[in-house]
Coordinates of C-alpha atoms and ligand atoms in Angstrom, one line a residue:
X1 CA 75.7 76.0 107.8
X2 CA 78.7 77.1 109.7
X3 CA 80.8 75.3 112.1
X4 CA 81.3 77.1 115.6
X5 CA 85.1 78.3 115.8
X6 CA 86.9 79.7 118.0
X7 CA 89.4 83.1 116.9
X8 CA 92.5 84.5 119.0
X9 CA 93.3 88.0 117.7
X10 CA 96.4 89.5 118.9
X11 CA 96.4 93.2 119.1
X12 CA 94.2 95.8 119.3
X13 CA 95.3 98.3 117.4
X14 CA 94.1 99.2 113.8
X15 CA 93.7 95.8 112.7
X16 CA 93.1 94.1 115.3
X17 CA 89.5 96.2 116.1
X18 CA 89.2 95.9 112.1
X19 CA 89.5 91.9 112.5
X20 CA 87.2 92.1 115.8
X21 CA 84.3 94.1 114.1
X22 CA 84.4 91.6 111.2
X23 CA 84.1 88.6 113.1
X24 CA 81.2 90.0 114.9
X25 CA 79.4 90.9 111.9
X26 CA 79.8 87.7 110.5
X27 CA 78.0 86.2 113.6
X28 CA 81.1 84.8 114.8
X29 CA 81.1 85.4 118.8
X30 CA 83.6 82.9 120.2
X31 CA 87.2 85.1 119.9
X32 CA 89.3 87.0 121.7
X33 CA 91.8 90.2 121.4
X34 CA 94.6 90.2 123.7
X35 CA 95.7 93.3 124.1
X36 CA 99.2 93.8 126.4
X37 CA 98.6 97.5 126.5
X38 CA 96.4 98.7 128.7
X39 CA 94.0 100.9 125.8
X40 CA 93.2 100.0 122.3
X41 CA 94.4 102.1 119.4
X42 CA 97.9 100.5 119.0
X43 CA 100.3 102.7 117.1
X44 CA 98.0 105.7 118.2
X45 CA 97.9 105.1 121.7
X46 CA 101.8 104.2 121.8
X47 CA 102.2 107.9 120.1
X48 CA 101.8 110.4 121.6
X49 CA 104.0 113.0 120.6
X50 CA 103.6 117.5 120.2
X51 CA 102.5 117.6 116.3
X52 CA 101.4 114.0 115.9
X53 CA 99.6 114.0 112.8
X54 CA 98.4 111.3 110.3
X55 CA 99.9 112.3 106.9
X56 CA 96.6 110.1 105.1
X57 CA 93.7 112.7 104.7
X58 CA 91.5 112.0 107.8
X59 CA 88.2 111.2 105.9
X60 CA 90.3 108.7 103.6
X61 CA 92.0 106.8 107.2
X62 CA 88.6 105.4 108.3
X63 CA 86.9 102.3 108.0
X64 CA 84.9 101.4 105.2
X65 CA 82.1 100.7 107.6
X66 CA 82.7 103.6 109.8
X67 CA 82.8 107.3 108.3
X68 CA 83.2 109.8 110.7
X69 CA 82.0 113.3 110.0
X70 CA 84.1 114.9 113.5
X71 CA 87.4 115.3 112.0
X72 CA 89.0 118.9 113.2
X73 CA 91.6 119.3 109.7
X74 CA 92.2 117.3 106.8
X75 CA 95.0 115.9 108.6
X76 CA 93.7 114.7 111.6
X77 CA 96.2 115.2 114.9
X78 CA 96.8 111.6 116.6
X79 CA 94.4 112.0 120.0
X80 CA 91.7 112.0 117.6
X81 CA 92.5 109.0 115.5
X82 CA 92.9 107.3 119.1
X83 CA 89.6 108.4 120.0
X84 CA 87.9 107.8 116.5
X85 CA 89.0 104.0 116.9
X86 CA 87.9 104.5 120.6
X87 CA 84.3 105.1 119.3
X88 CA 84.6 102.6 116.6
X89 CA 85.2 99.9 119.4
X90 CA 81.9 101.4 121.1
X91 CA 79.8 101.6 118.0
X92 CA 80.5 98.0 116.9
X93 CA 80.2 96.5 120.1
X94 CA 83.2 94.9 120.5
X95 CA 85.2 96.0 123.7
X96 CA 83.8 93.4 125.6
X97 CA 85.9 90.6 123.5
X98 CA 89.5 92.3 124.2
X99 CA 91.5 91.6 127.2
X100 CA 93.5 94.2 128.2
X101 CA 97.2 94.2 129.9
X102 CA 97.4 90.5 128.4
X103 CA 100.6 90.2 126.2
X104 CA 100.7 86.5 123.9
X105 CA 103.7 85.0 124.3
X106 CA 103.3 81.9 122.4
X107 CA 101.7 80.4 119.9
X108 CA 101.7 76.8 119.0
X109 CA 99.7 74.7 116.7
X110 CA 99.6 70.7 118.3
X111 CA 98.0 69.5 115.5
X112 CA 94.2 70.5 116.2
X113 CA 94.5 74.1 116.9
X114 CA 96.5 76.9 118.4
X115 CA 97.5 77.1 122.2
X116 CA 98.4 79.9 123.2
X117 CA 100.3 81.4 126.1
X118 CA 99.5 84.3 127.9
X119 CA 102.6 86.6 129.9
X120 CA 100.9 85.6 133.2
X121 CA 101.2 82.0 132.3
X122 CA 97.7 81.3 131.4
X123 CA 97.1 79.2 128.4
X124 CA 94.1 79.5 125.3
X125 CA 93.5 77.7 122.4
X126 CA 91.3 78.8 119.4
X127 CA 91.0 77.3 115.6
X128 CA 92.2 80.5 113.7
X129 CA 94.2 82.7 114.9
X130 CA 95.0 86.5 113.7
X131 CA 97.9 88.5 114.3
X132 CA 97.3 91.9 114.4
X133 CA 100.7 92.8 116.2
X134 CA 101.6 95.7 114.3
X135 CA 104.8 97.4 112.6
X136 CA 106.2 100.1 114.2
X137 CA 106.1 99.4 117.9
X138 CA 109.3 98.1 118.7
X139 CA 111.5 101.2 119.1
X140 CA 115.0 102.1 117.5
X141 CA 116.6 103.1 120.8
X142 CA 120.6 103.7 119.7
X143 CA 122.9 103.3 121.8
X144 CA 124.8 106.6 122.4
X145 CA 127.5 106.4 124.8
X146 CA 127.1 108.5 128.1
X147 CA 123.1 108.1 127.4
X148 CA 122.5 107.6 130.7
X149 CA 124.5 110.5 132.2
X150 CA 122.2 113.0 130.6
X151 CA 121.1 115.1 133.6
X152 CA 118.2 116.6 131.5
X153 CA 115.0 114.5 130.3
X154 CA 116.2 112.0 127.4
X155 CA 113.2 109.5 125.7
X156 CA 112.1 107.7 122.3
X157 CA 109.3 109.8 120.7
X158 CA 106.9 107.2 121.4
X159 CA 107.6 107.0 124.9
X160 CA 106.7 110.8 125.2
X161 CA 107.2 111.8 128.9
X162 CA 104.3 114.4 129.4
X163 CA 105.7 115.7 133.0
X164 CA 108.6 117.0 130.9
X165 CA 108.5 121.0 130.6
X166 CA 109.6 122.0 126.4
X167 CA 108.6 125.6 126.4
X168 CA 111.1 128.1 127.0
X169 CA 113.7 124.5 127.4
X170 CA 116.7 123.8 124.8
X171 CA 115.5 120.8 123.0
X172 CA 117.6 118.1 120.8
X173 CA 115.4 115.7 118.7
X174 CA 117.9 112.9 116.7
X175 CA 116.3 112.0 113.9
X176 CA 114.1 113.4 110.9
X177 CA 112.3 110.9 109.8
X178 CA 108.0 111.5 109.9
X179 CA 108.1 111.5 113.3
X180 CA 111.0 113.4 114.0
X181 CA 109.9 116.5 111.4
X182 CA 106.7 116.9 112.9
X183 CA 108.1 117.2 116.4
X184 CA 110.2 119.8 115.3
X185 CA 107.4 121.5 113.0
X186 CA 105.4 121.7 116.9
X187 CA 108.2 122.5 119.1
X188 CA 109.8 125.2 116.9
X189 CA 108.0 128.4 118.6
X190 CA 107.8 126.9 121.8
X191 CA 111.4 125.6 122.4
X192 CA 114.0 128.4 123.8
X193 CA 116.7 126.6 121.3
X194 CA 115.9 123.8 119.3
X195 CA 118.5 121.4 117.9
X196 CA 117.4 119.4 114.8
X197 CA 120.4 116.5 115.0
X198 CA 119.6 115.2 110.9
X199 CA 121.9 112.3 110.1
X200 CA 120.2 112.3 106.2
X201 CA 118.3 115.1 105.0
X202 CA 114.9 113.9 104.0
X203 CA 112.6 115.2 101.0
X204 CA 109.3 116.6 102.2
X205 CA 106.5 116.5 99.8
X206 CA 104.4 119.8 100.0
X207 CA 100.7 119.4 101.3
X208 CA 97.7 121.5 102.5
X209 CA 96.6 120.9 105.8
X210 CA 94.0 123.0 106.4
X211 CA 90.5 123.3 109.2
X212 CA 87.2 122.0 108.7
X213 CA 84.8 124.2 110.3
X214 CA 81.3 123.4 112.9
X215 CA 79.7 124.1 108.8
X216 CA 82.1 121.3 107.0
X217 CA 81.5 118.9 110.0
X218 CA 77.4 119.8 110.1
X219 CA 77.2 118.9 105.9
X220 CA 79.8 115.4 106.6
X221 CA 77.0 114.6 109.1
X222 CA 74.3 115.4 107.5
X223 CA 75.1 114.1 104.0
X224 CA 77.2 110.9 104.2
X225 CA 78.3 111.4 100.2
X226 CA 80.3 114.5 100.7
X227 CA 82.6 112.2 103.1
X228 CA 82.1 109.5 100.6
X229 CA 83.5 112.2 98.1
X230 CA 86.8 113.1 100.0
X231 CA 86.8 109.0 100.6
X232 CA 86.4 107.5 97.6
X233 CA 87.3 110.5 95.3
X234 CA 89.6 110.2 92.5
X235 CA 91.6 113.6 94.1
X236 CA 92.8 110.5 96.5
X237 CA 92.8 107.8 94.7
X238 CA 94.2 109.0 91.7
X239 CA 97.0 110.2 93.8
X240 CA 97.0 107.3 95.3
X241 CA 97.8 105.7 91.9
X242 CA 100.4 108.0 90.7
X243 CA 102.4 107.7 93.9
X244 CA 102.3 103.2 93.4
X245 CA 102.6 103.0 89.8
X246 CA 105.9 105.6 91.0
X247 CA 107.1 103.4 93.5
X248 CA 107.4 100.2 90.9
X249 CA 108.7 102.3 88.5
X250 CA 111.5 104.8 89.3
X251 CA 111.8 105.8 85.8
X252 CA 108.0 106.8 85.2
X253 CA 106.8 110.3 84.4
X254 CA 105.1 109.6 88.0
X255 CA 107.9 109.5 89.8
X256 CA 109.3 112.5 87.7
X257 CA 106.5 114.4 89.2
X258 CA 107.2 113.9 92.8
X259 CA 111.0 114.6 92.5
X260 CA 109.8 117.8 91.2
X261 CA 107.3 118.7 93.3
X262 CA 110.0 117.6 96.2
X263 CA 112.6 119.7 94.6
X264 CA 110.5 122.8 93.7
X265 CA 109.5 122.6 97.6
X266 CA 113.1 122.9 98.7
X267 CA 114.6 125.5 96.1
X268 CA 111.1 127.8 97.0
X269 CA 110.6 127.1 100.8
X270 CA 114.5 127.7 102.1
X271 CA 116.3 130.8 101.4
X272 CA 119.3 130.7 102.7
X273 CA 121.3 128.9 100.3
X274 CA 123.7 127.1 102.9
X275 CA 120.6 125.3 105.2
X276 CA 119.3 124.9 101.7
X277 CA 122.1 122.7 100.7
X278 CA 122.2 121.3 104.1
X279 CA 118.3 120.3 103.6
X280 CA 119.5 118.5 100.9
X281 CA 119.5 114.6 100.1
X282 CA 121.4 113.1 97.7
X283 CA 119.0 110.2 97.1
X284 CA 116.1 109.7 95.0
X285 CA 112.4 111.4 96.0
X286 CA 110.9 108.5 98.3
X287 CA 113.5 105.9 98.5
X288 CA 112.9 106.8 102.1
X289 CA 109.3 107.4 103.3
X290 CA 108.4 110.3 102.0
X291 CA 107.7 113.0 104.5
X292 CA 104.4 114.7 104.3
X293 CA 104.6 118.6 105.5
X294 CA 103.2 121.9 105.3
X295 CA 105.5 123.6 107.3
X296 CA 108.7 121.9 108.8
X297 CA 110.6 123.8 106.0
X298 CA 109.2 126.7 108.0
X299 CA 110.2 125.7 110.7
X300 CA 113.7 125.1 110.1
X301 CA 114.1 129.0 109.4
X302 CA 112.6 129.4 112.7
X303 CA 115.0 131.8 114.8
X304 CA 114.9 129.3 117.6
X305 CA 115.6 126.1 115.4
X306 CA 119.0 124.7 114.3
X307 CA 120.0 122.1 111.8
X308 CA 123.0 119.8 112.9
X309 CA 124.3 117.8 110.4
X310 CA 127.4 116.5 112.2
X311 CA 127.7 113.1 114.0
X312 CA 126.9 112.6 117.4
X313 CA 129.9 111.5 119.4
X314 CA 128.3 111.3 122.6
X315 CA 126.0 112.1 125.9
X316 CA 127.2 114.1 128.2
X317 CA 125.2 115.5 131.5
X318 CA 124.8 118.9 130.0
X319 CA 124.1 117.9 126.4
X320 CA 125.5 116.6 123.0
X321 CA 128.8 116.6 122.2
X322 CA 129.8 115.9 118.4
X323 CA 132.7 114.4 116.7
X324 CA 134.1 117.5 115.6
X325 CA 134.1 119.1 119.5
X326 CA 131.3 121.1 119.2
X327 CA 129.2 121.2 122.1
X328 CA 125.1 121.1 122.3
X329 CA 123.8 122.1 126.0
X330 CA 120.6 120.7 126.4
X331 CA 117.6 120.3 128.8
X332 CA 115.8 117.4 126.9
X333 CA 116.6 115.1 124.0
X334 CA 114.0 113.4 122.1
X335 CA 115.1 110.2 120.1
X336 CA 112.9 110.0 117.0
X337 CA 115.1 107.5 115.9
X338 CA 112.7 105.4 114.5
X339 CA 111.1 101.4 115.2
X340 CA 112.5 97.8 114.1
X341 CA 110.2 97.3 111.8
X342 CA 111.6 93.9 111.2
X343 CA 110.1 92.3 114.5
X344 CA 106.2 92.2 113.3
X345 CA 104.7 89.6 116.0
X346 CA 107.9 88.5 117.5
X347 CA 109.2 88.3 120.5
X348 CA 106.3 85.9 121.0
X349 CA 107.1 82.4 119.8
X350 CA 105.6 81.0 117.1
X351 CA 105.6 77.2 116.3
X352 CA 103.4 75.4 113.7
X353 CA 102.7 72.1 112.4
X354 CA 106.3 69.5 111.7
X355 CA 108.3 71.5 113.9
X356 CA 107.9 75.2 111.7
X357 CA 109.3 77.4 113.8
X358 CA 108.6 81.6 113.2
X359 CA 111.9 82.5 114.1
X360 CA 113.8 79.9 112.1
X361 CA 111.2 81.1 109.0
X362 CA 112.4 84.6 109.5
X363 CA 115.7 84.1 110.3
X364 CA 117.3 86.0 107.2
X365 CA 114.1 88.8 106.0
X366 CA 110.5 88.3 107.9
X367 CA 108.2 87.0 104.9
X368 CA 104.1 86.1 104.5
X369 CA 102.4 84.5 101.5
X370 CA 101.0 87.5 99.9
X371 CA 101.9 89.4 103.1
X372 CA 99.3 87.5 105.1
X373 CA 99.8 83.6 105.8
X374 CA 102.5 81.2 105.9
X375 CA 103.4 77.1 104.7
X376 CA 103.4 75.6 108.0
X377 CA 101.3 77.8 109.9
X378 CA 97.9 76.0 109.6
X379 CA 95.3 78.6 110.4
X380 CA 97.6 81.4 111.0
X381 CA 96.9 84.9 109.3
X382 CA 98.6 88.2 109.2
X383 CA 97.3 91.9 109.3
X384 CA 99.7 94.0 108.3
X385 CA 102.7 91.6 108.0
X386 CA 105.3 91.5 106.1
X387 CA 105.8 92.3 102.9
X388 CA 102.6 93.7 102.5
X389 CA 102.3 97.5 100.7
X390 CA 103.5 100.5 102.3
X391 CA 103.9 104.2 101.7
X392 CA 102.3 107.3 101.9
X393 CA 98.4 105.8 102.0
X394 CA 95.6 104.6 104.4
X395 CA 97.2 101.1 105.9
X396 CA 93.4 100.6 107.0
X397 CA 92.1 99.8 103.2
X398 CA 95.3 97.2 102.9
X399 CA 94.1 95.7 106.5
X400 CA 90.3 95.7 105.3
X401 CA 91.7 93.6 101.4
X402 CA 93.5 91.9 103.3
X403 CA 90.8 90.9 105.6
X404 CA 88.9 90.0 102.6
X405 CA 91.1 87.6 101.7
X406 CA 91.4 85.3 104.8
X407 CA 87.6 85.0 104.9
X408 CA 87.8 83.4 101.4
X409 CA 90.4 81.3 102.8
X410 CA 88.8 80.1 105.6
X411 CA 85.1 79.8 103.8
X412 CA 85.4 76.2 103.9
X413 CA 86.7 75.9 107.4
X414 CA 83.4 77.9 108.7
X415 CA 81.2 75.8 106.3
X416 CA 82.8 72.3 108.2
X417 CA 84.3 71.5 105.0
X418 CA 88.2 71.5 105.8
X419 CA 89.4 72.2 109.5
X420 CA 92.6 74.3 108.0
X421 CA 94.3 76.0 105.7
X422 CA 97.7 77.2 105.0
X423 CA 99.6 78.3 101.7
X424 CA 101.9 75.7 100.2
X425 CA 105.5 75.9 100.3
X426 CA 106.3 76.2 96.5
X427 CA 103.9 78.3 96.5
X428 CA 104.9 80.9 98.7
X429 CA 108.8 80.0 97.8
X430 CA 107.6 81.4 94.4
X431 CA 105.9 84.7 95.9
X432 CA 108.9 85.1 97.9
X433 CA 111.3 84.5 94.6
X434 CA 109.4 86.8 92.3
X435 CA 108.9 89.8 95.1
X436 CA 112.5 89.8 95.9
X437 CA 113.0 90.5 92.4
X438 CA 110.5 93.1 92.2
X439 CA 111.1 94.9 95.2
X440 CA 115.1 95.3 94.0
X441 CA 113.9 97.7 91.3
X442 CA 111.6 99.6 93.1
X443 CA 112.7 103.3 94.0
X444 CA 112.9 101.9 97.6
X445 CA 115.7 100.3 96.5
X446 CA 117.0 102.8 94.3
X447 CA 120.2 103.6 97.5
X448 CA 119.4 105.2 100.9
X449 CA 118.9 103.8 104.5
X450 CA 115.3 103.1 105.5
X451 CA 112.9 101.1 107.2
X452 CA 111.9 99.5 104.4
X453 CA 114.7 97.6 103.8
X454 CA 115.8 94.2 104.7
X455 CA 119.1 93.3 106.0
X456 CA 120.5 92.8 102.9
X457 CA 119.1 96.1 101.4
X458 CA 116.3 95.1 99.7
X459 CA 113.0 96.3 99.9
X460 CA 110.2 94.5 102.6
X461 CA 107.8 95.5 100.7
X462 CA 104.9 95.1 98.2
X463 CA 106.5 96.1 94.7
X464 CA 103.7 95.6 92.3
X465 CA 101.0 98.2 91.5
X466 CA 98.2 98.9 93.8
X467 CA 95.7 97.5 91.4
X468 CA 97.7 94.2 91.5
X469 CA 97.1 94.2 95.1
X470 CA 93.6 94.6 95.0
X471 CA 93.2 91.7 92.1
X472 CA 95.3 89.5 94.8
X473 CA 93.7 89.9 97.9
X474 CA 90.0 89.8 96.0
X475 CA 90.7 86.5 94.6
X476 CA 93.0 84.0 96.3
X477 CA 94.3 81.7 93.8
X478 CA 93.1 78.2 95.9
X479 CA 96.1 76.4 93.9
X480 CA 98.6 78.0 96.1
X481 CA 96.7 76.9 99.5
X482 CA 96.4 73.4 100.9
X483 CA 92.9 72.7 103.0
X484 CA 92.9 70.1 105.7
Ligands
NAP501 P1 112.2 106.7 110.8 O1 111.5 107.1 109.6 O2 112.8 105.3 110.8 O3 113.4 107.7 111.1 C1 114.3 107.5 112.1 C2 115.3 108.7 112.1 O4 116.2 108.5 113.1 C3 116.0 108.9 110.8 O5 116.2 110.2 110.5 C4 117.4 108.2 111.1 O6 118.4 108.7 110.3 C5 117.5 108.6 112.5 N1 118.4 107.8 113.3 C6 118.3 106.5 113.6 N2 119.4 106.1 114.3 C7 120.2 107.1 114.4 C8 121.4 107.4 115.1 N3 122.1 106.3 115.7 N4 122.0 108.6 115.0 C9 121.4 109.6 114.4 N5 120.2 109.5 113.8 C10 119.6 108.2 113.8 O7 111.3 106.7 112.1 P2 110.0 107.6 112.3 O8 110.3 109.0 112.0 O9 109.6 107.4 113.7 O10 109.0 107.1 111.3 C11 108.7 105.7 111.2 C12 107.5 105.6 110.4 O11 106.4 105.8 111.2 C13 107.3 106.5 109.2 O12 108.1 106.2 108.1 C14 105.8 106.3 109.0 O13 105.6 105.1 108.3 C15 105.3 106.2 110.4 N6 104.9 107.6 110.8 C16 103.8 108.1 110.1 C17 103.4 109.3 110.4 C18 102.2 109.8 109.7 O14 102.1 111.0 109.6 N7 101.4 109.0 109.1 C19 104.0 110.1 111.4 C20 105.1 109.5 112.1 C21 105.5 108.3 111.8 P3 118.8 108.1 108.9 O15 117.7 108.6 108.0 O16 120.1 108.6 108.6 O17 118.7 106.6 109.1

């Protein structure tokens, strides 16, 4: 027997369709998505962006439930992850439950369930809700001074403004992080002059990308176990494997591997000895986010392209002028300068039971009970929050575990048993404790600037093995949860 409940899920990106299509096929029909954008796909609708490109093999950034044989490369390009989860929507009938152009402003439990607030000033309520708000949507825009007297076009990389003309144009992109790499890797035979403005170099991990032809797509579709092989294949997964166990443990033979293979990629891919140097960090091999690439090494020798390594002084109306005097003109300036990966779900205010208040919880670093709920937050559940594992692999399998794991938790709820649940606060005080000491002496915190890291400079991130994620989110240990 189940008890009828009503869900609010917020966002429909990734996670948010992922949460959608799981309460539907659990027979649960009474929830919502509010979506304040005005298309699903979240971080793949927001970008947008010449040489978007996932850096997780195509066939391996899918649902479980929902292989897709279409895939153009074994990288896929962004428009058709935003379509694939376009069609997902579709295929699992669940378009009809979001509502578009409908940002949540608040949340707040009164003791029975969750009202919340809509932007227009319209109110819900629902038993559980889900936040599927995302990571990187809040852009990074720095504040350069004389920004706005830039009589060329200037925007963030995921505010791409497609009226703007690059080919033939003298382009600046600040910034080299994922993002700002495979800009330049697209724009770097179309550009007339192309500025690379790197404040750190970056490592770039050597991949194949290569083209799956009508033939490869025509066998995907027709045998679902050659997509299950790509998938579910140890090729992935043992890489998968090497690259966590790496992360926990700078010192591992693992992580010896990837410095090499970072370090072999630069000595062999750059020949002139002073862009090598130039190309060069003097951190560890994915303290940052390690940069996926096949050719942006290429494309720094391009004739057109141009690696600045100075510091940016200012705007001016004709282009960038840096500390040292030199002069950049320019026709456009692209800021890949990154998200604030520290927001998750806020600006939208979050208030649970005994006067818990989100911002007041996250005050110093965001944190979630095994990334995913929080003491004081009855019936409150994160996709995709903080602290949860990130890195160079499909965030749709941690979004699907984590899933998992919140319909254990709230088993008891559906079956009328308990009306909520949340974790306990000594219990997640201990998480917190022992993953702040973990996450110190993972190579993310091993001494570079990132995303990853907290105010304070330590990692926001999962820093046990991959396998000990799995373990976690397959079995909840009930002791650290409180059912009402
Ligand atoms: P990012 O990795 O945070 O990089 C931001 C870049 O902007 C860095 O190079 C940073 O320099 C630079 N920057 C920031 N402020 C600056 C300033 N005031 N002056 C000069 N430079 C400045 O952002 P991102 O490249 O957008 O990538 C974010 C994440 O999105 C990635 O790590 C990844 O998780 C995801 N992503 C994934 C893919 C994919 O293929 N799956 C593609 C794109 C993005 P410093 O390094 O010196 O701080």
């Amino acid at each position: 027997m189940t008890r009828p409940l009503r869900f609010i899920v917020i966002g429909a990106g990734m996670s948010g369709i992922l949460a959608a299509v799981r309460l539907k096929q659990a027979g649960q029909s009474n929830f919502t998505l509010y979506e304040k954008g005005a298309s699903i796909g979240g971080t793949w609708r927001e970008n947008r962006y010449p040489g978007l490109t996932c850096d997780v093999p195509a066939h391996c950034y899918t649902y479980s439930f929902a292989p897709h044989a279409e895939w153009s490369a074994f990288y896929a390009p962004g428009a058709e992850i935003k379509a694939y989860f376009e069609k997902v929507v579709d295929d699992f009938g669940v378009r009809d439950f979001i509502r578009f152009n409908t940002e949540v402003t608040a949340c707040v439990w009164d003791g029975e369930c969750w009202r919340v607030t809509l932007a227009d000033g319209a109110e819900d309520s629902a038993d559980i809700v889900i936040a599927a708000s995302g990571v990187l949507h809040h852009v990074n825009e720095p504040v350069f001074s004389g920004k706005d007297s830039f009589a060329g076009a200037i925007f963030h990389s995921a505010r791409w403004d497609d009226s703007v003309v690059l080919d033939g144009k003298r382009v600046g992109v600040i910034g080299n992080g994922s993002t700002g790499v495979q800009i330049v890797t697209a724009l770097a035979e179309r550009a007339e002059r192309l500025l690379h403005f790197q404040r750190s170099p970056q490592w770039i991990m050597p991949v194949q990308q290569f083209a799956y032809s009508d033939e490869d797509r025509a066998a995907f579709r027709a045998d679902v176990t050659k997509i299950d092989a790509i998938r579910l294949g140890d090729e992935y997964w043992g890489g998968i494997r090497r690259f966590n166990s790496a992360i926990i443990d700078p010192d591992s033979p693992a992580m010896q591997e990837i410095e090499n293979l970072c370090r072999r990629n630069l000595e062999e891919s750059v020949r002139d000895p002073a862009l090598r140097e130039k190309l060069r960090p003097d951190y560890r091999a994915a303290c940052k986010r390690l940069i996926y690439s096949w050719s942006y090494y290429e494309a720094a020798q391009a004739a057109a392209v141009s690696i600045e390594t100075g510091s940016i002084d200012r705007i001016e109306p004709q282009g960038i002028r840096m500390i040292d005097g030199t002069f950049h003109p320019l026709d456009v300036i692209v800021l890949a300068t990154g998200f604030r990966a520290d927001r998750f779900i806020r600006p939208t205010k979050v208030k649970g039971a005994d006067g818990a208040d989100l911002d007041a919880l996250w005050k110093d670093r965001p944190t979630a009970h095994y990334a995913v709920a929080l003491p004081g937050f009855p019936n409150f559940f994160m996709l995709n929050g903080p602290t949860g594992p990130v890195g160079n692999f499909s965030l749709i399998d941690i979004a699907e575990q984590q899933w998992a794991y919140i319909a254990q938790l709230i088993k008891p709820i559906l079956a009328g048993k308990s009306r909520t649940v949340q974790p306990t606060k000594a219990a997640h005080a201990d998480y917190d404790r022992r993953r702040i000491e973990a996450a110190r002496g993972t190579i993310f915190g091993s001494g570079c600037s990132s995303w990853y890291l907290d105010k304070d400079g330590v990692p926001l991130t999962w820093p046990w093995s991959y396998d000990a994620f799995v373990q976690a989110m397959a079995s909840p240990e009930i002791d650290q949860f409180v059912w009402g």
